[in-house]
Steps between C-alpha positions, in 0.01 A plus 500: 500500500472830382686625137431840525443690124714794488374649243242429161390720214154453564321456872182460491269521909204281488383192377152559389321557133712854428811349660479143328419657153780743537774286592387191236547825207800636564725169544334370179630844357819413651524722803639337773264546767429370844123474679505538889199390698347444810292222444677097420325524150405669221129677502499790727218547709218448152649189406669392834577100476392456181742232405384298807187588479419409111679168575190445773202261417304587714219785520739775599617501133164588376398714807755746437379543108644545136629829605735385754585181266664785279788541666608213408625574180676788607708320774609231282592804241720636723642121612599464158656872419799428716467798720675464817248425828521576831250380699425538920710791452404844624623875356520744813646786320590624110721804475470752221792395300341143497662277792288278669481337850394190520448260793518081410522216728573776827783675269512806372713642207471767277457459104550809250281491191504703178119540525244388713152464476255458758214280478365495871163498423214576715355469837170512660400838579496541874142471639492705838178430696436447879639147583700473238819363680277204653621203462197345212564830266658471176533574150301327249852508270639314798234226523545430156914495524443190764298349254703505196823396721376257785135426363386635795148571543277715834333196695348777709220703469585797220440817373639719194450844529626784240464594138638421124532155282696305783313526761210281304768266344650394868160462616382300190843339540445432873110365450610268234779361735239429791600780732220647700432822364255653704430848319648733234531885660514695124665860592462600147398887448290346195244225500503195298271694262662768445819381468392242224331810310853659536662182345281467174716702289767233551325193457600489115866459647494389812200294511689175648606689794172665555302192451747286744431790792150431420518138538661553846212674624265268369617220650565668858117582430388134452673412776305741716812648625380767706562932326490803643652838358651614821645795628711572849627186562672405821678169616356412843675310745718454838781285379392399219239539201164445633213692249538762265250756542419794186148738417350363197120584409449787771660288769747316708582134437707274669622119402673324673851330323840397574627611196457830322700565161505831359598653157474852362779441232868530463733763502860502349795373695683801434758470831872421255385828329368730787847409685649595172339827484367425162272752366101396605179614402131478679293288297137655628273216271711202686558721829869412536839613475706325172847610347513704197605326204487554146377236241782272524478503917763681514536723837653852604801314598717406198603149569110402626221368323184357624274250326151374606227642748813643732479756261133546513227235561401355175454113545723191395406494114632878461811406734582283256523701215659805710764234618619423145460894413770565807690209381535572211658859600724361645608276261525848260700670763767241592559466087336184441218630222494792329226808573324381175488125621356622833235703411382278192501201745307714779199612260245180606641520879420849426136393357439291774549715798270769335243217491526436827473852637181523415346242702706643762362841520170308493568321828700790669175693421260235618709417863627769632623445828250661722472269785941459583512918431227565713497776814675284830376516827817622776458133630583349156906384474628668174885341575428129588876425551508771718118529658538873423099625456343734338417683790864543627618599116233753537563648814918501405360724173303734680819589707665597230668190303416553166752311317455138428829423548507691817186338625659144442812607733281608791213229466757189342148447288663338182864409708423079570502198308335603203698838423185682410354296251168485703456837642666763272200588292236448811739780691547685216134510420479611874708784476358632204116484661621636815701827321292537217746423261502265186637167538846625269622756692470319800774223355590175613748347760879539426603136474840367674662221442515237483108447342537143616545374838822383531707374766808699635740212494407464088598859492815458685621199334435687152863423289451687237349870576643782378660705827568801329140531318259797573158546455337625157153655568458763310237730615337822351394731728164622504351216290228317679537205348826433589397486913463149442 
């Protein structure tokens, strides 16, 4: 049965590294504060199943690596703070003044909280190539969520195609659990080379992440795991997956495979703050949209703060740190610790953000996303939920429909399951090559609610909503960034 929460001083969205650090602060500083997640435990998608999982004795365990074994410590941290936790429990919308619906065990209520932070994380930058809707085409992030949560492994033959540090960790990770990797496809605008040159300056710092990429490759090496750098990929197949075909070395190749995984990054999972018209700003070295915040995570909207790589893409060490900076805002603002108190306790979060930042602009400089932001063919489906292509989003621009919003009316591109999440920036990067444009002016989609599916009978049965309540979106005119 359902006890719904009708209110908490503190709701925190997400139960990953910025959302687990943030909540586990601010109840030990006394605010009472309540976590809300989809998953049934701790970890997010970095550390997802890591109670289970470091419980395991078998080779998973050491598969996954000391990285993921990490999380650990921060779940049972925030076990023992006494926040409140909500797990299997979704959040399809969060007003301005700081309500909350939430969806649990198919009911919904509503929840008011006197701040909110969002900790949603990332998600794996859509990859738009010919094929890419076969059934046999996924992400590489994906691959490596059904290994951490089922232990399941490809028994078919595979291939990884993309750029950046994960793509070689889920292959090594894959190789090392007996899959049958049958070629790495490296999109990368920079060769090995080159992009090890471009790392030097950090190996005084950084030199057991560098070193562990490097071991990846070597062992993918020994074990003669075919490598191309590939461009122009395309899925091939009539129902499903057969080869993936791409020009490497002055020609075409083609390899046959049941299973191709791609991965050009991850983007922030900005939907709660797009629907809440929170200010955003164009981040041109991650190519992505993330809310503007200031160094607390704070957002344009007073109640709002967000805390981890949904407020730009900066990896699970530095969402740490920003969760406890957010948290420990909010513990300032609801009167639990003084200004002083906050900002002597933030100086090594502080520290250790600014540390990681710099091997961030390192990778955002060495895997840039050129392969999933390339030029698409009219044949090529930008909106999988809605098998809108390229081609028809091109021919609805040249008559004339030159806002984004507009364009998502009359085409229903970014109007099915996933509410945009997938094709927002391929249609906005569409409309801006087709008019000329840059990629700010042309905006994002206005999102609607709810940003969850959710069934009508939830909505009809909900007790406690407010009849007489109005929308609060405050918009400026004229200010670009505010389309979204």
């Amino acid at each position: 049965m359902t006890v719904a929460r009708t209110n908490c001083e503190l709701a925190i969205v997400g139960g990953g590294p910025a959302g687990l650090a943030a909540a586990a602060l601010a109840a030990e500083l006394g605010v009472e504060t309540v976590l809300f997640d989809e998953q049934p435990t701790p970890g997010g998608q970095v550390y997802r199943n890591i109670e289970a999982n470091s419980r395991r004795h078998d080779a998973l365990r050491d598969i996954l690596g000391g990285d993921y074994a990490k999380g650990l410590a921060l779940a049972e941290r925030f076990r023992r703070s006494g926040a409140g936790y909500e797990p299997l429990t979704a959040i399809w919308q969060v007003s301005a003044g700081g309500k909350l619906g939430v969806s649990q065990n198919g009911k919904a209520y509503l929840t008011k909280a006197g701040r909110v932070i969002l900790a949603t994380g990332a998600m794996e930058r859509p990859f738009p190539i010919p094929g890419w809707t076969l059934p046999g085409v996924m992400g590489a992030g994906a691959a490596q969520t059904l290994m951490k949560a089922s232990g399941i492994v490809p028994d078919r033959p595979t291939i990884i195609a993309g750029s950046g540090p994960l793509t070689y960790l889920v292959a090594f990770q894959l190789l090392t659990a007996g899959a049958p990797l049958h070629g790495i496809i490296d999109t990368s605008e920079k060769g090995l080379f080159e992009t090890g040159l471009a790392a030097l300056p950090l190996l005084s710092s950084f030199a057991g992440d560098l070193l562990k990429g490097l071991s990846w490759i070597v062992a993918l090496g020994k074990a003669r795991v075919p490598f191309f750098r590939g461009r122009n990929l395309a899925a091939e197949g009539v129902s499903r997956l057969e080869a993936v075909s791409f020009d490497s070395g002055g020609r075409r190749h083609r390899l046959p495979a049941s299973l191709l995984l791609v991965h050009e990054g991850v983007v922030p999972n900005n939907q709660i703050t797009a629907s809440l018209r929170c200010r955003h700003v164009w981040d041109v070295g991650q190519t992505a949209w993330h809310p503007q915040t200031d160094k607390w995570g704070a957002t344009s909207t007073e109640l709002i703060a967000v805390a981890g790589d949904g407020a730009g893409i900066a990896g699970a060490r530095s969402a740490v740190h920003r969760g406890r900076l957010a948290a420990l805002d909010a513990a300032c603002r609801l009167g639990r610790i003084s200004r002083t108190e906050r900002d002597e306790r933030a100086l090594p979060e502080r520290r250790a953000v600014q540390r990681e930042n710099r091997f961030r602009a390192f990778l955002n400089s060495a895997y840039h996303p050129t392969e999933a932001v390339r030029w698409l063919a009219d044949d090529t489906i930008a909106c999988r939920c809605e098998e809108v292509t390229a081609g028809e989003l091109r021919a609805l621009i040249s008559e004339g429909f030159t806002d984004i919003n507009q364009l998502k009316s009359f085409s229903r591109c970014g109007m099915g399951q996933c509410q945009g999440r997938m094709c927002a920036g391929t249609v906005a990067r569409l409309m801006s090559d087709s008019l000329k444009s840059d990629i700010e002016s042309v905006g994002y989609y206005r999102l609607r609610l709810p940003i969850k599916p959710l069934p009508v009978a939830q909505l009809a049965e909900l007790g406690n909503a407010d009849r007489d309540s109005r929308p609060l979106l405050p918009v400026v005119e004229g200010d670009p960034s505010q389309r979204i």
